[in-house]
Short mmCIF file of C-alpha atoms in Angstrom, two decimals:
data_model
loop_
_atom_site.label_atom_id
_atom_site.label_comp_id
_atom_site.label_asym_id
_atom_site.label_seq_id
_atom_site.Cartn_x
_atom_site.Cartn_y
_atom_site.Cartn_z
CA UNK Y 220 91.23 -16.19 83.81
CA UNK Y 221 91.77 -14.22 80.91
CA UNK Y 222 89.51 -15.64 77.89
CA UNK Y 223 91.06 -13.37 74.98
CA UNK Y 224 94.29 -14.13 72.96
CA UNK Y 225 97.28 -12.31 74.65
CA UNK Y 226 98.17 -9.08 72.61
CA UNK Y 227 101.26 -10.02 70.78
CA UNK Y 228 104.55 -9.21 73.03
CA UNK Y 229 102.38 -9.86 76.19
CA UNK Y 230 104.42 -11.85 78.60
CA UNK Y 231 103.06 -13.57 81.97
CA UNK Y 232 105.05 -11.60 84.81
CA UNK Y 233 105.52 -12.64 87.85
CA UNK Y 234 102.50 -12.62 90.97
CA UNK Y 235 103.19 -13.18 94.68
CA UNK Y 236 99.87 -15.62 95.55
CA UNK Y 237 101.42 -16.43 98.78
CA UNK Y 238 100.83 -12.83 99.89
CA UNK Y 239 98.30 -11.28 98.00
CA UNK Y 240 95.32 -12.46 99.64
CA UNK Y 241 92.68 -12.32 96.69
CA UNK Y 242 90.74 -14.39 94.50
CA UNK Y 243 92.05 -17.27 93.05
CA UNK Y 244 92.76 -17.16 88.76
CA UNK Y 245 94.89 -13.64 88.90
CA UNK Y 246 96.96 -13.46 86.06
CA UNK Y 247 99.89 -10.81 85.81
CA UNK Y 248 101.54 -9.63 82.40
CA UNK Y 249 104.63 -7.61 81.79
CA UNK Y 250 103.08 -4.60 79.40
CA UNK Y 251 105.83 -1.87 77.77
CA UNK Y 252 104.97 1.60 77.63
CA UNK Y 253 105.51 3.83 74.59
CA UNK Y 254 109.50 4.76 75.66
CA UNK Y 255 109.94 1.00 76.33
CA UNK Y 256 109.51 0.79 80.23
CA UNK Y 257 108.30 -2.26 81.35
CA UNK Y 258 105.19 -2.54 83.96
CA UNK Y 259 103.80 -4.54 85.20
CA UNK Y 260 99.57 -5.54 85.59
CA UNK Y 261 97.13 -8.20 87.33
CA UNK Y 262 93.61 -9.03 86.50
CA UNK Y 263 91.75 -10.83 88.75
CA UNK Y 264 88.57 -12.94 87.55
CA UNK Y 265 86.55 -11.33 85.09
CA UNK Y 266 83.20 -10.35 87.28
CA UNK Y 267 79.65 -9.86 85.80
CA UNK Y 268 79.07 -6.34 86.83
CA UNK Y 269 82.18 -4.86 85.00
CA UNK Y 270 85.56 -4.11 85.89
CA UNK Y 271 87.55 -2.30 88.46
CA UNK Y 272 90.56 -0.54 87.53
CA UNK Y 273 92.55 0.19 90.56
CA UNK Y 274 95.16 2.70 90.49
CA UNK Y 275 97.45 2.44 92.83
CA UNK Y 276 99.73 4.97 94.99
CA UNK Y 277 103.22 5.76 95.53
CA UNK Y 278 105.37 2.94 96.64
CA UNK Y 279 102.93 0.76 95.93
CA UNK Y 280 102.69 -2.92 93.94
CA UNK Y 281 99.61 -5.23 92.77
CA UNK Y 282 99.78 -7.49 95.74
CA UNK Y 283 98.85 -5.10 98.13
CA UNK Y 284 95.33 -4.94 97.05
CA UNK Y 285 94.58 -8.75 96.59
CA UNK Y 286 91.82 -8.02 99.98
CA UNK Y 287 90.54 -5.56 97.67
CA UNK Y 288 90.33 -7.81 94.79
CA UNK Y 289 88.58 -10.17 96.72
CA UNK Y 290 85.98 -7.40 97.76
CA UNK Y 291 85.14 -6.40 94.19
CA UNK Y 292 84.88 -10.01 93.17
CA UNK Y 293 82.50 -10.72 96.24
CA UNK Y 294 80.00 -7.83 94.86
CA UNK Y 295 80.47 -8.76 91.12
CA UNK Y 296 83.36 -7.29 89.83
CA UNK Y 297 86.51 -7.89 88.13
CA UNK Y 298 89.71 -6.04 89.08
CA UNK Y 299 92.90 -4.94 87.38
CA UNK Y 300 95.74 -3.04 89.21
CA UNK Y 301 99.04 -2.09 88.03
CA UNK Y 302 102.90 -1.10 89.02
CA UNK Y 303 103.65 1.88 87.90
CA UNK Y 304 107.21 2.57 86.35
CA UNK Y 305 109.88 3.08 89.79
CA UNK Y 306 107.81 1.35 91.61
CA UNK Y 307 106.33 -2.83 92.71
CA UNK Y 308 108.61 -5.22 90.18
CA UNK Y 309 108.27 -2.33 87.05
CA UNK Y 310 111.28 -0.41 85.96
CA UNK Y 311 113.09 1.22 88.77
CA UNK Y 312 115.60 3.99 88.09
CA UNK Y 313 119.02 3.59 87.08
CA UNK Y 314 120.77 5.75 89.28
CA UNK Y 315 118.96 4.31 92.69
CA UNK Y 316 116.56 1.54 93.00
CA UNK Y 317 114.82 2.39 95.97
CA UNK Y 318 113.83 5.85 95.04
CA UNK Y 319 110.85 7.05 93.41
CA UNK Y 320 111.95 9.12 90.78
CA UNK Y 321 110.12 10.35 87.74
CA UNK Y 322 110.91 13.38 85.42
CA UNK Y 323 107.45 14.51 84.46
CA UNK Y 324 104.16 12.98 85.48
CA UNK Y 325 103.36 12.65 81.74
CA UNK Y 326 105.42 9.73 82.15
CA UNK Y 327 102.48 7.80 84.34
CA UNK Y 328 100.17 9.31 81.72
CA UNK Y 329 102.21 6.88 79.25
CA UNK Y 330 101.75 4.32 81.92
CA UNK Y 331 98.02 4.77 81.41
CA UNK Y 332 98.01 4.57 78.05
CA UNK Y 333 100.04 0.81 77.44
CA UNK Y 334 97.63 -0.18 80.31
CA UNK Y 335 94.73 0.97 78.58
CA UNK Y 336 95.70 -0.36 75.39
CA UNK Y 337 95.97 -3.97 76.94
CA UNK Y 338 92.95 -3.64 78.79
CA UNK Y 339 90.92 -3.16 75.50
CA UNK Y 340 92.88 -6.09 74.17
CA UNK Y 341 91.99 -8.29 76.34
CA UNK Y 342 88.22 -6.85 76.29
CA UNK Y 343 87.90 -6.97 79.86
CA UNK Y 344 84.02 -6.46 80.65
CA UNK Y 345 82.69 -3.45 80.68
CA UNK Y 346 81.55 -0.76 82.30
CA UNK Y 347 84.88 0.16 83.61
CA UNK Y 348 85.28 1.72 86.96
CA UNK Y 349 87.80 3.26 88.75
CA UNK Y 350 89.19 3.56 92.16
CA UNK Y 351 92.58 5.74 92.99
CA UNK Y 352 94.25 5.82 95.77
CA UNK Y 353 97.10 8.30 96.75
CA UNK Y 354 99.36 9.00 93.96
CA UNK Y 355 97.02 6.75 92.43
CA UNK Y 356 94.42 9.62 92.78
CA UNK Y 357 96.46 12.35 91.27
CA UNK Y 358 97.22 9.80 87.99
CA UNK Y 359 93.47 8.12 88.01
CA UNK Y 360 92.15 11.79 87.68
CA UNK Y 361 94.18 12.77 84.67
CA UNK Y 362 93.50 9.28 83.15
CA UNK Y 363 89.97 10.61 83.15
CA UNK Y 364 90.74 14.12 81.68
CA UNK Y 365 92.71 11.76 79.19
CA UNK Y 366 89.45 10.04 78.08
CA UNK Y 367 89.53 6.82 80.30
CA UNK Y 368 85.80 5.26 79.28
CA UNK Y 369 84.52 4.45 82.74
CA UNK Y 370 81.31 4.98 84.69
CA UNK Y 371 81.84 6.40 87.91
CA UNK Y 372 84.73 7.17 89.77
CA UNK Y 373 86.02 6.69 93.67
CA UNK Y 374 89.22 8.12 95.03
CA UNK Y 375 90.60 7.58 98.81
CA UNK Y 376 93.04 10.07 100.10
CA UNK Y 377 93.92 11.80 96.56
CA UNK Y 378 97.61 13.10 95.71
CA UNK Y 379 95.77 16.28 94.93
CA UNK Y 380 97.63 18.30 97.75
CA UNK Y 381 100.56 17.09 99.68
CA UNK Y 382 100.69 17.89 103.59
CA UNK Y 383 103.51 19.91 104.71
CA UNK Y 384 104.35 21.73 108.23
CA UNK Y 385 104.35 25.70 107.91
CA UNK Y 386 108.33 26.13 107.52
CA UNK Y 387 108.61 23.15 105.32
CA UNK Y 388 105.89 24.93 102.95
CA UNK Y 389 107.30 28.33 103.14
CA UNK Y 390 110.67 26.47 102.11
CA UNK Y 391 108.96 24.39 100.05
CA UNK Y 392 109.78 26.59 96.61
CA UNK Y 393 112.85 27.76 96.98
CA UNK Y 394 114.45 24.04 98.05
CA UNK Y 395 112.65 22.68 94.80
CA UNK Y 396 113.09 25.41 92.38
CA UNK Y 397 117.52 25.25 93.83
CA UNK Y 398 117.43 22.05 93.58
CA UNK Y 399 118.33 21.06 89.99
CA UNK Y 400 120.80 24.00 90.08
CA UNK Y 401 122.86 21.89 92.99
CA UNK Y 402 122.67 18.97 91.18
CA UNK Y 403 119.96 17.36 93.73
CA UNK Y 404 117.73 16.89 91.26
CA UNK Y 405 117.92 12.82 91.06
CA UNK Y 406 118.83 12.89 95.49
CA UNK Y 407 115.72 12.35 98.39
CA UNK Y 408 113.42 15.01 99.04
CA UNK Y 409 113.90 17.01 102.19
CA UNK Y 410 112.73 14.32 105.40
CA UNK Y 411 113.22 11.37 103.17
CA UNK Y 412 115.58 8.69 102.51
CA UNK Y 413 116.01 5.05 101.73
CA UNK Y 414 113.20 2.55 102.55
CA UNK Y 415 113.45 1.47 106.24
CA UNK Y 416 110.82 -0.29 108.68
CA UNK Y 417 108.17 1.61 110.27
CA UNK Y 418 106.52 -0.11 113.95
CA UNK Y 419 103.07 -0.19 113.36
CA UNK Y 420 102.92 2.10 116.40
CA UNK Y 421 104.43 4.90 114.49
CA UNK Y 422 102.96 4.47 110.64
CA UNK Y 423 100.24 6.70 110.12
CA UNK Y 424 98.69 4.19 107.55
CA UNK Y 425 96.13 2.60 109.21
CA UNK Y 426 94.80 1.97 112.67
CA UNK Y 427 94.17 -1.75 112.12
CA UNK Y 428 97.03 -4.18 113.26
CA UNK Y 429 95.93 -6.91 111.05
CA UNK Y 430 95.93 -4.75 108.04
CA UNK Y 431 99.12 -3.12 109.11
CA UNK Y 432 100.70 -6.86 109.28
CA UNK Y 433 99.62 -8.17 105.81
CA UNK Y 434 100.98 -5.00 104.34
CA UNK Y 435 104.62 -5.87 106.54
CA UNK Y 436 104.26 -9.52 105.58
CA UNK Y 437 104.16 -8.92 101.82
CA UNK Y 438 107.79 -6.24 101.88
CA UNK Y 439 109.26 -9.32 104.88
CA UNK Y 440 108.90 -11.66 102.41
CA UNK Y 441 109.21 -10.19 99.16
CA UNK Y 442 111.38 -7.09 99.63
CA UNK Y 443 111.99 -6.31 95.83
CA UNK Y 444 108.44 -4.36 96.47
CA UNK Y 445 109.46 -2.22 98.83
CA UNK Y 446 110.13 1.60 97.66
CA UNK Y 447 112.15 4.75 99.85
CA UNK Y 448 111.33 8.12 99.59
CA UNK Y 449 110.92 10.25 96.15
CA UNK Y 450 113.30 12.32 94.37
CA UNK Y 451 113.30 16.42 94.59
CA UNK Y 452 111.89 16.30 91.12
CA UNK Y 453 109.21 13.90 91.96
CA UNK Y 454 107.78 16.01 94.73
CA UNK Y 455 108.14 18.93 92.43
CA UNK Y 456 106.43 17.68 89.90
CA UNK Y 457 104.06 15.80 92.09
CA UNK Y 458 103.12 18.97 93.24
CA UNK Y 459 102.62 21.13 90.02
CA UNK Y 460 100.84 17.89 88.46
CA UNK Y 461 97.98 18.63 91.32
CA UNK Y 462 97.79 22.26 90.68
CA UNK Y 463 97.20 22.08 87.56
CA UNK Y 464 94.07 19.13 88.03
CA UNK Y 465 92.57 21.48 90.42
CA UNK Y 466 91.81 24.37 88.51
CA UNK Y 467 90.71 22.10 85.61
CA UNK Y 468 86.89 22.18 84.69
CA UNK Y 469 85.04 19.42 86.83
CA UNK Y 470 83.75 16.49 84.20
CA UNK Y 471 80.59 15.47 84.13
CA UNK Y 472 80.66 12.01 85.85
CA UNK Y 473 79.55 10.76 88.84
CA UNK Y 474 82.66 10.77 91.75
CA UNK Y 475 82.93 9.78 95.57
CA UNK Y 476 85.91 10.88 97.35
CA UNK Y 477 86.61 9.57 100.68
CA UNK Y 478 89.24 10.17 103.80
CA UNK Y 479 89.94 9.44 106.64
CA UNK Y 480 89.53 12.16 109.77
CA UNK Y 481 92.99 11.73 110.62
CA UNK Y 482 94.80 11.89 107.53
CA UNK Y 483 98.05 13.33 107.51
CA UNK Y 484 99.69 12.34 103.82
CA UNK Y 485 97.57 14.24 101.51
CA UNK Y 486 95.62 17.67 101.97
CA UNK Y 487 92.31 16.84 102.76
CA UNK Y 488 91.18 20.47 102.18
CA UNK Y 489 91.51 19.95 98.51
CA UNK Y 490 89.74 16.84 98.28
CA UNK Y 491 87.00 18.64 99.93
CA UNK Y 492 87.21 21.84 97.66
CA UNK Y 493 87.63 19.47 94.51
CA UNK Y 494 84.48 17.90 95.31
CA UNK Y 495 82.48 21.11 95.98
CA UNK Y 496 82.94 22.40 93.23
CA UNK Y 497 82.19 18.53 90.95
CA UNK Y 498 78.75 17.99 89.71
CA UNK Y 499 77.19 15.33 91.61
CA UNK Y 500 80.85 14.60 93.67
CA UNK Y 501 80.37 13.15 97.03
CA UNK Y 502 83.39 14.44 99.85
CA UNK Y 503 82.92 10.97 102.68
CA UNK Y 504 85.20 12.17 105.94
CA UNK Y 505 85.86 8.94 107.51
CA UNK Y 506 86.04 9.48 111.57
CA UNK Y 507 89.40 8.69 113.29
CA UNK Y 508 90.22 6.61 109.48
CA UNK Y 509 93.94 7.33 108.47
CA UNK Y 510 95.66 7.21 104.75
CA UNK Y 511 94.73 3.67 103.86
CA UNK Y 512 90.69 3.64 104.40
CA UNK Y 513 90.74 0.54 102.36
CA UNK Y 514 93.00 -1.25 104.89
CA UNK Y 515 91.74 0.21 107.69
CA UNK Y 516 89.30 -1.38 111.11
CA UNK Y 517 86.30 -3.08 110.17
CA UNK Y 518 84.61 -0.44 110.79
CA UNK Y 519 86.34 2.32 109.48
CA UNK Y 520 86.77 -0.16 105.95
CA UNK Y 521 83.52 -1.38 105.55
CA UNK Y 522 81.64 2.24 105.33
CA UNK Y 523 84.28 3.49 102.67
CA UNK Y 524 83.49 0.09 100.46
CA UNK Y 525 80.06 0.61 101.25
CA UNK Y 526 80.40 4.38 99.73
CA UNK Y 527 81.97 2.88 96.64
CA UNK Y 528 80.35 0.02 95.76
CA UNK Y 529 77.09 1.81 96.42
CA UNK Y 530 78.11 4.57 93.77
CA UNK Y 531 79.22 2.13 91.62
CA UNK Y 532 76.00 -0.01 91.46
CA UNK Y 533 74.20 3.05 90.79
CA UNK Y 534 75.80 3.53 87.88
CA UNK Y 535 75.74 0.35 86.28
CA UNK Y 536 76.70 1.44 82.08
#
């Protein structure tokens, strides 16, 4: 439980227990960012190693990483996660719901920042640390070039390259840089569309049924998390948001990056090459792991926790 006076304005939001899976005492608060969006955040128990900040993808909501929760708080930590605006139960877009749909990345940078500003105000314990996933990744890393105090750093399956065929690539600019001029800025991206169910035979998520099923269970029963398929301008600026962290300078702090073998969201190639070229960064290939190493078999899970926590307690202020 939080032990700190709320922040004036801060308002308990709502927090699927039934689903979420994690440690009991999670508290979840509605937090506004600077052009008046409201997100939402959860903070598990407070742990005596530090905090977690987890930094979630695209599509994605607090609940999905009460497991994770429950792993940090089993080796010490506390954990805080957010929904980021379009996405979970944050502002969604006006013109469509379901899509994810943001103008400029800066706006998750602002996201970052009201997040930031509560997590100070609240004094959760330090040292911070942080662990991106996905989208979550791409955002986490610029936090960092933003200044985000933490101590070490672990990303699985970084936004910092999106996989594409060889015609969809060579199509890739043209489709993006036409589509404002056709008015398609605010319509799906090329192969995407509303949310709809994917069998478990099909998802190229994870290869763990369990995990599979208490990701399903959480959109059955609450389906105001579930998320379609971005906007043109999302992938385009999805796109030129990664370009530009790539050829940034690496910082000096210590970083694990881990995939799986079989990943087929996000370009593992510049994982690889971001981590070659990072002081002291650690590239972990995960054998036959998929996007979601976190919520993948035992197996498969267990070494990329092991790869985190292990950087993480080396690194302990």
């Amino acid at each position: 439980m939080l032990t700190g006076p709320a922040p004036t304005g801060l308002k308990p939001a709502p927090f699927f227990a039934d689903v979420a899976e994690g440690p009991d005492g999670v508290e979840a608060w509605w937090v506004k960012a600077e052009d008046d969006t409201r997100l939402r955040m959860a903070v598990w128990p407070r742990g005596a190693k530090g905090t977690v900040i987890m930094c979630p993808g695209r599509t994605e909501y607090v609940e999905k990483y009460g497991r994770i929760a429950t792993d940090m708080a089993a080796a010490g930590y506390g954990m805080v996660a957010f929904d980021w605006r379009g996405q979970g139960l944050a502002d969604r877009p006006d013109h469509d719901r379901g899509m994810g749909h943001v103008v400029s990345f800066d706006e998750y940078r602002q996201d970052v920042a009201a997040f930031r500003k509560v997590m100070e105000s609240i004094d959760l314990p330090k040292p911070w640390y942080l662990i991106g996933h996905s989208m979550g990744g791409c955002i986490g890393l610029r936090a960092l070039y933003d200044g985000l105090p933490v101590a070490a750093a672990a990303f699985t399956g970084p936004m910092w390259g999106v996989q594409m065929g060889p015609v969809l690539r060579a199509l890739s600019p043209l489709l993006l840089g036409a589509a404002k001029p056709l008015g398609l800025a605010k319509s799906y991206a090329l192969t995407t569309g509303p949310w709809v169910h994917i069998p478990f035979e099909n998802n190229i998520l994870t290869t763990d049924r369990d995990q599979y099923d208490y990701m399903e269970h959480q959109t059955e029963k609450h389906p105001e998390l579930t998320l379609g398929g971005p906007s043109f301008t999302w992938v385009k600026q999805a796109i030129a948001e990664a370009r530009l962290l790539m050829a940034m300078e690496p910082l000096e702090l210590p970083v694990v990056t881990i995939v799986g073998s079989d990943e087929k969201r996000v370009s593992i190639e510049a994982a690889r090459d971001r981590m070659e070229t990072w002081p002291g960064g650690r590239f972990v290939s995960l054998e036959n792991g998929r996007h979601e190493v976190l919520m993948e078999a035992p197996a498969i899970r267990d070494k990329a926790l092991e790869a985190i926590l292990g950087l993480f307690a080396k690194h302990p202020a």
